[in-house]
Coordinates of C-alpha atoms in Angstrom, one line a residue:
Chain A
X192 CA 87.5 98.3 61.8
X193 CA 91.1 98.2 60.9
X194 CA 93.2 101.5 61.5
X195 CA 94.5 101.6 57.6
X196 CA 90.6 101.8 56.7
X197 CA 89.6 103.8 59.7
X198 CA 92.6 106.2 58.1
X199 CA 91.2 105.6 54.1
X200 CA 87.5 106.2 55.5
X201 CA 88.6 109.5 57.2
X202 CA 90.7 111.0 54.2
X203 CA 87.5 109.6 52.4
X204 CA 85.2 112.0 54.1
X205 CA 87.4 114.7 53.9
X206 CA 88.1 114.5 50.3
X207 CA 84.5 114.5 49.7
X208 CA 83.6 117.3 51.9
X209 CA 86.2 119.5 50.1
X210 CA 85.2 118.1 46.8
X211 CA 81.5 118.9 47.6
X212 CA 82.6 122.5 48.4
X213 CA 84.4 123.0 45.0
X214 CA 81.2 121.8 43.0
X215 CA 79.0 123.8 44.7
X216 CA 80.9 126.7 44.2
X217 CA 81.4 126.2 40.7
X218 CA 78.2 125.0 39.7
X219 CA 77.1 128.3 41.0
X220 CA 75.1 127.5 44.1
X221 CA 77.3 129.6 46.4
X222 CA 78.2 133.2 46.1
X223 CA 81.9 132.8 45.0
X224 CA 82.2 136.5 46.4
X225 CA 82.0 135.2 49.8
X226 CA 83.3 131.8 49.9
X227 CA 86.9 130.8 47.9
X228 CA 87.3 127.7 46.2
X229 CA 89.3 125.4 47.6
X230 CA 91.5 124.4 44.6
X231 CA 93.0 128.1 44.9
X232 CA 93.9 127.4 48.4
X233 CA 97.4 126.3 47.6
X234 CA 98.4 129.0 45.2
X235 CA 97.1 131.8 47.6
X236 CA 99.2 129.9 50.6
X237 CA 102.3 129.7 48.1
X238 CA 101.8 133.5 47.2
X239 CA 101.3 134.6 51.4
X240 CA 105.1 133.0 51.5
X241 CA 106.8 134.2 48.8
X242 CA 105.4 137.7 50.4
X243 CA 107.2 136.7 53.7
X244 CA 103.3 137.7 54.8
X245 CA 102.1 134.1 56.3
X246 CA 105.9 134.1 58.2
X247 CA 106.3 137.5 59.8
X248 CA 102.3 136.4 60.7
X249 CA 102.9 133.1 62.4
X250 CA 105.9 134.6 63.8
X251 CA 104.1 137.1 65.8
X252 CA 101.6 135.0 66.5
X253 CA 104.1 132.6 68.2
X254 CA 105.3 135.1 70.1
X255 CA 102.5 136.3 71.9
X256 CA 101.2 132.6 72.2
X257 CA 104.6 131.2 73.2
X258 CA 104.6 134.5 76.0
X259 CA 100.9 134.1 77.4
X260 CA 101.1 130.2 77.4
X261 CA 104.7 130.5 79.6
X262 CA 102.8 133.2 81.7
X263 CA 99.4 131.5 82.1
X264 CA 101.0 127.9 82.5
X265 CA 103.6 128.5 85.1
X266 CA 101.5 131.0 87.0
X267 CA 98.3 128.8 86.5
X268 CA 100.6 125.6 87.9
X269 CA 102.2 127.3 90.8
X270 CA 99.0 128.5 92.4
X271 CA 97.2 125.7 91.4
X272 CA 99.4 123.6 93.3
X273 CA 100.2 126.2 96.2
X274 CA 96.4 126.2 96.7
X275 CA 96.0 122.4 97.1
X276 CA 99.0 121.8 99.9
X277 CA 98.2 125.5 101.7
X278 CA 94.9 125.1 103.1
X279 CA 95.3 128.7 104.6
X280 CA 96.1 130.2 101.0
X281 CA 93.3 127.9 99.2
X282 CA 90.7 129.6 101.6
X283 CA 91.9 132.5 101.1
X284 CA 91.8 133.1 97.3
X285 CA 88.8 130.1 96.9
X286 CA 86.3 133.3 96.6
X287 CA 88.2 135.6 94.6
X288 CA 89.1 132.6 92.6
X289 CA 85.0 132.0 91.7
X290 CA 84.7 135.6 90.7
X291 CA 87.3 135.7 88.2
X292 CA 87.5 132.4 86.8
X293 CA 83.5 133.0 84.9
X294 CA 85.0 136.1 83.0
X295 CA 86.0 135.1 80.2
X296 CA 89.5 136.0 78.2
X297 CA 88.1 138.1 75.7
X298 CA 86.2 140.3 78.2
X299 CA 90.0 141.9 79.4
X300 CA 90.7 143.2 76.3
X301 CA 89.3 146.3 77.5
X302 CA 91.9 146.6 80.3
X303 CA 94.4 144.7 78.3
X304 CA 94.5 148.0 75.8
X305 CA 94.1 150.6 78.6
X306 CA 97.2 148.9 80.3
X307 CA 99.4 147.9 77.7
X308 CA 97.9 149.4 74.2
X309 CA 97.5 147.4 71.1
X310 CA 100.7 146.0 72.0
X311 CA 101.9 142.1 71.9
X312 CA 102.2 142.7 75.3
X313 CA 98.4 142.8 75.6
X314 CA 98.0 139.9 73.1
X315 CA 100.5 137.8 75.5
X316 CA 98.3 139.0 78.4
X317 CA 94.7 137.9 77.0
X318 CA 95.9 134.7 76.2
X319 CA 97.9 134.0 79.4
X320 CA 94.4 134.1 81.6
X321 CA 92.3 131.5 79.8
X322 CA 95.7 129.7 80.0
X323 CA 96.1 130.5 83.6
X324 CA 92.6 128.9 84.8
X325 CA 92.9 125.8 82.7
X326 CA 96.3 124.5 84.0
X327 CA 95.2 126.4 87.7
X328 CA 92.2 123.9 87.8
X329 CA 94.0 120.9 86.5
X330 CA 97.1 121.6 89.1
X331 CA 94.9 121.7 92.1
X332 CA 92.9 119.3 90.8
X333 CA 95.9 116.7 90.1
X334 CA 97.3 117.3 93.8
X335 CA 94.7 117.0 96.1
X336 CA 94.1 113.7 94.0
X337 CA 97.6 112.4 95.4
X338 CA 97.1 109.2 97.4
X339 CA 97.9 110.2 101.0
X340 CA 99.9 106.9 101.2
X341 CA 102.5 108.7 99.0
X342 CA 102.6 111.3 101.9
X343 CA 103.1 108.9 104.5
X344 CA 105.9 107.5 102.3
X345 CA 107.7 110.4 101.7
X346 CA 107.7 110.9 106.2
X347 CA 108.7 107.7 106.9
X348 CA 111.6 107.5 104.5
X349 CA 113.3 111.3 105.7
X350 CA 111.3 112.6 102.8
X351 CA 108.9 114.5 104.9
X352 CA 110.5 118.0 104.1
X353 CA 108.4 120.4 102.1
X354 CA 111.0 120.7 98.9
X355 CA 111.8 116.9 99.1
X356 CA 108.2 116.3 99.2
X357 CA 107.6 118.8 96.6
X358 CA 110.1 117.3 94.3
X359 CA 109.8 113.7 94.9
X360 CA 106.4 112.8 95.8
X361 CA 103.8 115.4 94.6
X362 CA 104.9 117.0 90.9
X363 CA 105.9 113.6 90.2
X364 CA 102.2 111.9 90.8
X365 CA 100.3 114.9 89.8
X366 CA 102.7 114.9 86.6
X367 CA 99.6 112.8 84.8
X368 CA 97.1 115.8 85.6
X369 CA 99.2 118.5 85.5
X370 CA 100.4 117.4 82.1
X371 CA 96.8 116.9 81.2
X372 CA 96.1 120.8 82.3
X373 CA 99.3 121.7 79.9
X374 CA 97.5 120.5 76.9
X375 CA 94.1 121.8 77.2
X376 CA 96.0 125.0 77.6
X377 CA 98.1 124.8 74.8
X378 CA 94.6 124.4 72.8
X379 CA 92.6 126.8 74.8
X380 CA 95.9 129.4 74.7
X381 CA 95.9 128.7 70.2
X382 CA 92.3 130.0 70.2
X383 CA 92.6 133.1 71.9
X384 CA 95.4 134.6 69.5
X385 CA 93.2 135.2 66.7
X386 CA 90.7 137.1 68.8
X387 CA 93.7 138.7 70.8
X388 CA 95.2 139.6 67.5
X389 CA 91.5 141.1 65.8
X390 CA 92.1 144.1 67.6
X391 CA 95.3 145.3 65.6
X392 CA 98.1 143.5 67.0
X393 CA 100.2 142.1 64.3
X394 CA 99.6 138.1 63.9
X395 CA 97.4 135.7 62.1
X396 CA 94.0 137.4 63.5
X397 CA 95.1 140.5 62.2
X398 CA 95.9 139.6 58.8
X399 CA 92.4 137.5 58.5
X400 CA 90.7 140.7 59.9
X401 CA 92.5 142.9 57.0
X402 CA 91.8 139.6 54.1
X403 CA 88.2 139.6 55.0
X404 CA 87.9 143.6 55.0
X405 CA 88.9 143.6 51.3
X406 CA 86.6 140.1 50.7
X407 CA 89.5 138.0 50.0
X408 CA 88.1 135.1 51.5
X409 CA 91.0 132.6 50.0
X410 CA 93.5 134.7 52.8
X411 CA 91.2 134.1 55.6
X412 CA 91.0 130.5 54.3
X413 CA 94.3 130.2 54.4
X414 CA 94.9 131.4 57.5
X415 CA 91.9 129.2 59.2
X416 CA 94.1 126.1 58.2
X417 CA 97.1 127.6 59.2
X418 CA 96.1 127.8 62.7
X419 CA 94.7 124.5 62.1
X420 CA 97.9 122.8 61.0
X421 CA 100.6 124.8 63.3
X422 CA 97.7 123.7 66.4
X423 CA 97.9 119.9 65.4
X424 CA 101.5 119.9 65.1
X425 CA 102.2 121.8 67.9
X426 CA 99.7 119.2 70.2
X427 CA 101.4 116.0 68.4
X428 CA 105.2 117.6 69.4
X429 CA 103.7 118.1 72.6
X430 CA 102.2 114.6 73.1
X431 CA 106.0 113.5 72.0
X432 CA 107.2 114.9 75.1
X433 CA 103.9 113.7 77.5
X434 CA 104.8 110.2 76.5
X435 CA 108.4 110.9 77.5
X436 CA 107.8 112.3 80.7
X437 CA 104.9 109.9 81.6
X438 CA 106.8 106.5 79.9
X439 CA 106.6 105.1 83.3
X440 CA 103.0 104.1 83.3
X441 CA 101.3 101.3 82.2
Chain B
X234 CA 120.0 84.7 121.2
X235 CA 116.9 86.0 123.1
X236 CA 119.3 85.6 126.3
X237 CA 122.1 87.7 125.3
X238 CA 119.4 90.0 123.7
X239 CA 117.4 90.6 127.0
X240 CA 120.8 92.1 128.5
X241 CA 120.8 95.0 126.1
X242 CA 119.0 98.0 126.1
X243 CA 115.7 98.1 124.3
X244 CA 116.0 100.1 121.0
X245 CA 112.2 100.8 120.9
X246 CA 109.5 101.1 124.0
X247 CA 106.4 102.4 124.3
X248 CA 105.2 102.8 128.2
X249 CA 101.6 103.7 128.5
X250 CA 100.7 104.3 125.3
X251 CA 97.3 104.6 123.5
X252 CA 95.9 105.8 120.1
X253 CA 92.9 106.9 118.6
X254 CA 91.0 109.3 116.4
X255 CA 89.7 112.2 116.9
X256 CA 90.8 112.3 121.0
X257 CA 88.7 109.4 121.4
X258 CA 90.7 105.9 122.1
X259 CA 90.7 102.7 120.4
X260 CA 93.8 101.1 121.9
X261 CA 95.2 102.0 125.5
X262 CA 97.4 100.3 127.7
X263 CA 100.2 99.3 125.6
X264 CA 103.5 98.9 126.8
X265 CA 106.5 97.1 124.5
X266 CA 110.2 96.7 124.9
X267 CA 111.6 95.7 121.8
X268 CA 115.1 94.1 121.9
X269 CA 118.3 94.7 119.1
X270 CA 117.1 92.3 116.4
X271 CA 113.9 91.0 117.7
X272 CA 110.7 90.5 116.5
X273 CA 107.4 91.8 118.1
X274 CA 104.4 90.7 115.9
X275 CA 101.3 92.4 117.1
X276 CA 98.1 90.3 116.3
X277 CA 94.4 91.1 117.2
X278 CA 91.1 91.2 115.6
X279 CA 90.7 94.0 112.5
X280 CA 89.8 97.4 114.1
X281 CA 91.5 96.4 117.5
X282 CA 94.0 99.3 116.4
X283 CA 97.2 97.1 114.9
X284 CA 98.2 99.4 112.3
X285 CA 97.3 103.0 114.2
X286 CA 99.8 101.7 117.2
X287 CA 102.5 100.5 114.4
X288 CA 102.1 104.4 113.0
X289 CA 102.5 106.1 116.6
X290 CA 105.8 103.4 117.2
X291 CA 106.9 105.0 114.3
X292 CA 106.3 108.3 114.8
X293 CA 103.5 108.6 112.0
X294 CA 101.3 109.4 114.2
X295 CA 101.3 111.3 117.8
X296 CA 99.4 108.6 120.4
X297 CA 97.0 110.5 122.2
X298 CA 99.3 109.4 125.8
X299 CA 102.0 107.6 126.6
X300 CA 105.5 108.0 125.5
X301 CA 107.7 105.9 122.7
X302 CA 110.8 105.9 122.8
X303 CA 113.0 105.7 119.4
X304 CA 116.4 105.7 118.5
X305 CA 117.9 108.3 116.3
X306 CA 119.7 106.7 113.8
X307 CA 123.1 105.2 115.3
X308 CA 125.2 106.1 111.9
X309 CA 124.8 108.8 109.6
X310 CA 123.8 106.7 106.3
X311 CA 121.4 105.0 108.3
X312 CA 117.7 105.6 109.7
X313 CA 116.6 105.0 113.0
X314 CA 114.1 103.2 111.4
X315 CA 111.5 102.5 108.4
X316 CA 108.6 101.1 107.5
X317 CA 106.9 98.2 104.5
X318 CA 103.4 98.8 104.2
X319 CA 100.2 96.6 103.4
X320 CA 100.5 97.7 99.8
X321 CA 103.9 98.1 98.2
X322 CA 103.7 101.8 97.8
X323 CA 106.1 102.2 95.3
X324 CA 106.8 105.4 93.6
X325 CA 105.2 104.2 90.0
X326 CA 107.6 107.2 88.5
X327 CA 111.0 105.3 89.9
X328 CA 112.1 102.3 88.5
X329 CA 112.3 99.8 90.9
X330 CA 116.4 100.8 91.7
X331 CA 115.4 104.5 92.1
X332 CA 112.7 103.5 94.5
X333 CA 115.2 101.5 96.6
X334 CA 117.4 104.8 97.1
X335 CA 114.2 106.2 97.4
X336 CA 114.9 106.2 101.4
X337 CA 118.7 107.2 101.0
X338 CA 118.7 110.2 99.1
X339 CA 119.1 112.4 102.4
X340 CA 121.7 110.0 104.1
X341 CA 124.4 112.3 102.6
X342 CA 125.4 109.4 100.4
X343 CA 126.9 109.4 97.0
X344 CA 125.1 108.9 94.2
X345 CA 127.7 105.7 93.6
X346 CA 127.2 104.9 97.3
X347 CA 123.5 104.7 97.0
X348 CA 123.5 103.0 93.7
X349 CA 125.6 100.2 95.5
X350 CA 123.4 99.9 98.6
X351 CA 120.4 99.7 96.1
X352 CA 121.9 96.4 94.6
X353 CA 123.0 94.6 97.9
X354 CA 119.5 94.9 98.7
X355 CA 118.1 94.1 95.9
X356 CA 120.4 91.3 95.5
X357 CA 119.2 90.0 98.8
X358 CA 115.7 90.5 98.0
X359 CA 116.3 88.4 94.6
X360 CA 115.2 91.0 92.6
X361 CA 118.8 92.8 91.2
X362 CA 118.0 91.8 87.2
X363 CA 114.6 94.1 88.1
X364 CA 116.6 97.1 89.1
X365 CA 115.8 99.1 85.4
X366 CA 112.1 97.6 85.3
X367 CA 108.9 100.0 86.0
X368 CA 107.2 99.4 88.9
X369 CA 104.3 98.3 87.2
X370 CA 106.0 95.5 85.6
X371 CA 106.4 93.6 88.6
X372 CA 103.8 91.2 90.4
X373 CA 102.2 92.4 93.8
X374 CA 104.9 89.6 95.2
X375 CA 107.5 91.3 93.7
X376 CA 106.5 94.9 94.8
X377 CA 106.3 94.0 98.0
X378 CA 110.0 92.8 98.1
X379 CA 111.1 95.7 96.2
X380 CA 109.6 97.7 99.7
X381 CA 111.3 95.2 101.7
X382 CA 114.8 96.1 100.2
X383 CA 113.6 99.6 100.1
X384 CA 113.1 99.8 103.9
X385 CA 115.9 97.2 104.6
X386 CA 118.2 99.7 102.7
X387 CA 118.3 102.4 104.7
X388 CA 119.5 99.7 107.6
X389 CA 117.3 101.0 110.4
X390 CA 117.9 99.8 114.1
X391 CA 113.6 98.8 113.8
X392 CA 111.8 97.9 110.5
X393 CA 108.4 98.2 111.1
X394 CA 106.4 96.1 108.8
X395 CA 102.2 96.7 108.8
X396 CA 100.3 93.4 107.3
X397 CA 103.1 93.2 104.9
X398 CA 102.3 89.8 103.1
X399 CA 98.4 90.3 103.7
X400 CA 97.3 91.3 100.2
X401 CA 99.1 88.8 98.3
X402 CA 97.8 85.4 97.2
X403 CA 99.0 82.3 99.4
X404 CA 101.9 80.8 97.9
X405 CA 103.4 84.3 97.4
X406 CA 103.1 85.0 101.2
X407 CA 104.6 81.5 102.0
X408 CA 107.4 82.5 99.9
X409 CA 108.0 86.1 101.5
X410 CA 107.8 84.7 105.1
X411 CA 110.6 82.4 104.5
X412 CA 112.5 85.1 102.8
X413 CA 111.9 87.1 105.7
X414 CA 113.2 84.3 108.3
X415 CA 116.4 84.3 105.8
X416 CA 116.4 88.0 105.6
X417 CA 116.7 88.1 109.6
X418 CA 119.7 86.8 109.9
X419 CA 121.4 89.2 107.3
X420 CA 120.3 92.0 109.2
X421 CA 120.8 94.0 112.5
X422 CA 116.9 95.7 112.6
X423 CA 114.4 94.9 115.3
X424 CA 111.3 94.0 113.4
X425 CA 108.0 95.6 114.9
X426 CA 105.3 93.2 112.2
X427 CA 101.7 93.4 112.6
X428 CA 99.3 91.2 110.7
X429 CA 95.8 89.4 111.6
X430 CA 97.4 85.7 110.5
X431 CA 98.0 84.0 113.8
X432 CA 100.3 81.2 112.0
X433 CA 102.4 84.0 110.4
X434 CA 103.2 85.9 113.7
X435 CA 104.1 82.9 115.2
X436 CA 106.4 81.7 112.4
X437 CA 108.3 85.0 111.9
X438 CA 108.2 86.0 115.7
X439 CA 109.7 86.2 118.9
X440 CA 107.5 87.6 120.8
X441 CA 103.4 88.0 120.0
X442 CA 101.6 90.9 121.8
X443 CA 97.9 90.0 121.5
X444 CA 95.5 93.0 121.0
X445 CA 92.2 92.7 122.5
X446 CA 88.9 94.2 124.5
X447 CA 88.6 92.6 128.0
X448 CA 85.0 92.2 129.1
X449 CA 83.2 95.6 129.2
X450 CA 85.9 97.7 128.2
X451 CA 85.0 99.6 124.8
X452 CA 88.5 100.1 124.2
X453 CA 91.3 97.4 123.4
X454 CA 94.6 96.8 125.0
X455 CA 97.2 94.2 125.2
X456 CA 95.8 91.1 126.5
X457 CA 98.5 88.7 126.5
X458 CA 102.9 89.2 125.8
X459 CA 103.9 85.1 124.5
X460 CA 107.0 84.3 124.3
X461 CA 107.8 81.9 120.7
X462 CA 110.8 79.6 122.2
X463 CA 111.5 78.1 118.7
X464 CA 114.2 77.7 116.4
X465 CA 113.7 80.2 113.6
X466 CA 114.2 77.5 111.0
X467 CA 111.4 75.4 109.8
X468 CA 109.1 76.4 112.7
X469 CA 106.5 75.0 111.4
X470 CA 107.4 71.1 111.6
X471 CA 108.0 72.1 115.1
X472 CA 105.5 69.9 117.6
X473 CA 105.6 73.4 119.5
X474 CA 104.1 75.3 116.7
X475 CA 100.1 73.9 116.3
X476 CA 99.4 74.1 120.0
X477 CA 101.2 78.3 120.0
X478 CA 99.3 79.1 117.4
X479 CA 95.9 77.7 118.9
X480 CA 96.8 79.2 121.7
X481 CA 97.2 82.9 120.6
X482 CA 93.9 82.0 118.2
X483 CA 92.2 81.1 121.3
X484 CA 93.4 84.2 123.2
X485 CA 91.9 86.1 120.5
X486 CA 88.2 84.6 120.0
X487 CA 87.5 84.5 123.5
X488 CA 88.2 88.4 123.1
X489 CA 84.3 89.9 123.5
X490 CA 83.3 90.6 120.2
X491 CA 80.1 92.7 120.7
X492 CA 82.3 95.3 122.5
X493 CA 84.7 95.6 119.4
X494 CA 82.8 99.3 117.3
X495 CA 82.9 98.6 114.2
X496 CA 86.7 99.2 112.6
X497 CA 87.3 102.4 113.5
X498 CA 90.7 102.7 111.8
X499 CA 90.1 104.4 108.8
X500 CA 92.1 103.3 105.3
X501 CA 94.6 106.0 105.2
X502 CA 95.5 104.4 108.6
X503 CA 95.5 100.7 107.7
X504 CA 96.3 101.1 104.3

């Protein structure tokens, strides 16, 4: 199959499925009360804008994202990789490091209020620790992958040192999986806002909380394929700059 | 040249030396002298402990007895010494300039400087219109030279070189050793070369320590030192050259195999 009619197939499928949704509805075999049509999609996004709503929204939201993902991913990378050259440190934390890593995001909202109040503070927070595991695991991961020839490299050529090392041998070959880490948290980081937000912190989740209090289904739409859209072009940017970084292999 | 080089001081020995994993020896026995620009190939049976003894010369790894002597470097934008390996190892990140000055960032030189070196070597290693390809672009003959001119760069007093040509197809290795024999004479390194090919130690060499078990001893040591008295140029049409190479193959094989554990050298080690 070509990739012009894999393309055609795929907007095909699409098409239909939204088409199917709008016949439905109006041929009165779903309860328009709780689902919008689809053809009033547009006008409600247009109307969210002219409001400066859907902005001052994805603005927020931005920020506590862009916050917890710096947070998560910089902490998450550090350790991660501190653990996998320390051997001392790695056995130290390994235990702790099973204990926390089950509990899930959403379960320190509780302390994520008590500590910093419905706050984007605590937003930033929430999504910082499912962000923090993900590039953790990859980090480690990525470096204790690192062919030891590399190592032996590095000593035979007066690159032995640990920041030399650091700098020239392991980031660079555990670029690929640390990278990799990156991008599962910038997806895993995107789906925590809305639940980080449900609780009353101003952003997307917030505003689909207050739509769908009032049964305006057409806002929360809106705002399910805003987060879809900002999420694919914020990947595709991101894959942009993975290609740069990674143009040297094959 | 081996007279004149006799009369100066060694610029690596190893007196008593032996290596091995875990406490436990594989190789014991070993003393060297290597002279200002020779070459030592070490041959011997895989397992016998070639490339662990090449790593404790170097200082890679700490021999379990013995003492080896090194130089420090003699100037201060050059290593004391450096090292090709079996595979290329080169940093796929670097293009294949970058991973020339891979060994000379630390020298104190300046960016130009290094960028310069780079190209002589290169340039010597054929391989200057390269310099702004990806390491992955190159063939496994043209790797390797790229870690040739990468070690050469940093114009160490001993190049240590473990089964450099070993992994690459025939006519490629044919190619590399007479590079190498041209290479010699455009450097001042001492050449410490270990590889299982009888033919290439004794076409590259001066001097062929022979690893092996005598009867009843579990662990290997040097079983003969022979001396290659021939021209460095087109050894091989030499009369001299069949009956060496016999010889050394013969010093080898009579070696008691059934003593040999199977290799112990693991492939971080020979790799």
């Amino acid at each position: 199959m070509s990739k012009t009619n894999r393309a055609l197939i795929s907007a095909g499928g699409l098409l239909g499925f939204l088409l199917a949704w709008e016949l439905t509805l109006r041929a009165g075999l779903l309860p328009g009360a709780l689902v919008p049509l689809p053809s009033i999609i547009p006008s409600v996004l247009i109307e969210e804008i002219r409001d400066g709503i859907w902005q001052a929204m994805v603005i927020s939201s931005f920020q506590h994202y862009g916050i917890g993902l710096l947070l998560g991913s910089s902490l998450g990378i550090v350790v991660g990789v501190a653990a996998a050259l320390m051997p001392f440190f790695n056995a130290l934390h390994a235990w702790l490091a099973r204990l926390l890593r089950p509990i899930p995001p959403l379960a320190w909202i509780p302390f994520a209020i008590i500590w910093f109040g419905i706050t984007p503070t605590a937003a930033a927070f929430i999504i910082s620790i499912g962000v923090f595991w993900i590039n953790y695991f990859a980090s480690y991961s990525a470096v204790e992958a690192i062919d030891p020839g590399y190592n032996e490299l590095a000593d035979a050529f007066g690159q032995g040192g640990l920041l030399p090392r650091l700098f020239k041998v392991t980031l660079p070959a555990a670029a690929p999986g640390i990278l990799g880490g990156l991008r599962a948290g910038l997806g895993q980081g995107w789906m925590t806002v809305v639940a980080a937000e449900l609780f009353g912190i101003t952003g997307i989740g917030q505003r689909m909380m207050e739509a769908s209090s009032l049964l305006a289904t057409d806002v929360v739409v809106v705002y399910m394929l805003t987060i879809a859209a900002l999420y694919a072009v914020i990947d595709a940017v991101f894959v942009l700059i993975q290609r740069r970084i990674l143009r040297w292999q094959p | 040249m081996a007279a004149v080089n006799e009369t100066r001081q060694p610029v690596l020995t190893a007196r008593d030396v032996a290596v091995g994993f875990d406490g436990t020896p594989v190789l014991n026995q070993v003393d060297l002298a290597l002279r200002p620009q020779g070459l030592i190939a070490i041959v011997g049976a895989s397992g016998v402990g070639k490339s662990t003894l090449l790593r404790a010369l170097a200082g890679l790894l700490t021999p379990l007895s013995g003492q080896v002597q090194r130089p420090g470097a003699t100037r201060r934008d050059t290593r004391g010494w450096s090292m090709v390996f079996q595979a290329p190892r080169l940093l796929p990140w670097r293009r294949v300039r970058a991973n020339v000055e891979f060994g000379l960032e630390g020298l104190g030189l300046s960016r130009r400087e290094r960028a310069l070196r780079a190209e002589r070597y290169l340039d010597l290693v054929g391989l200057n219109e390269y310099a702004d390809r990806w390491p992955h672009s190159l063939s496994g003959g043209q790797q390797q030279r790229v870690g040739l001119a990468r070690a050469m760069a940093v114009e160490p007093d001993v190049l240590f070189m473990d089964e450099p040509f070993s992994a690459l197809d025939a006519i490629t290795r044919r190619r590399l050793q007479q590079s190498l024999v041209a290479l010699r004479r455009q450097t001042t390194a001492a050449i410490v070369f270990v590889t299982h090919d009888i033919e290439e130690a004794a076409l590259l060499s001066d001097r062929i320590v022979v690893l092996g078990h005598a009867p009843d001893e579990p662990t290997a040591s040097v079983r003969a030192t022979v001396d290659v008295p021939l021209a460095l140029s087109d050894r091989r049409s030499d009369p001299a050259f069949r009956p060496l190479v016999q010889e050394v193959e013969e010093m080898i094989r009579t070696a008691p195999q059934g003593l040999q554990a199977a290799d112990p050298s693991p492939s971080r080690a020979s790799g």
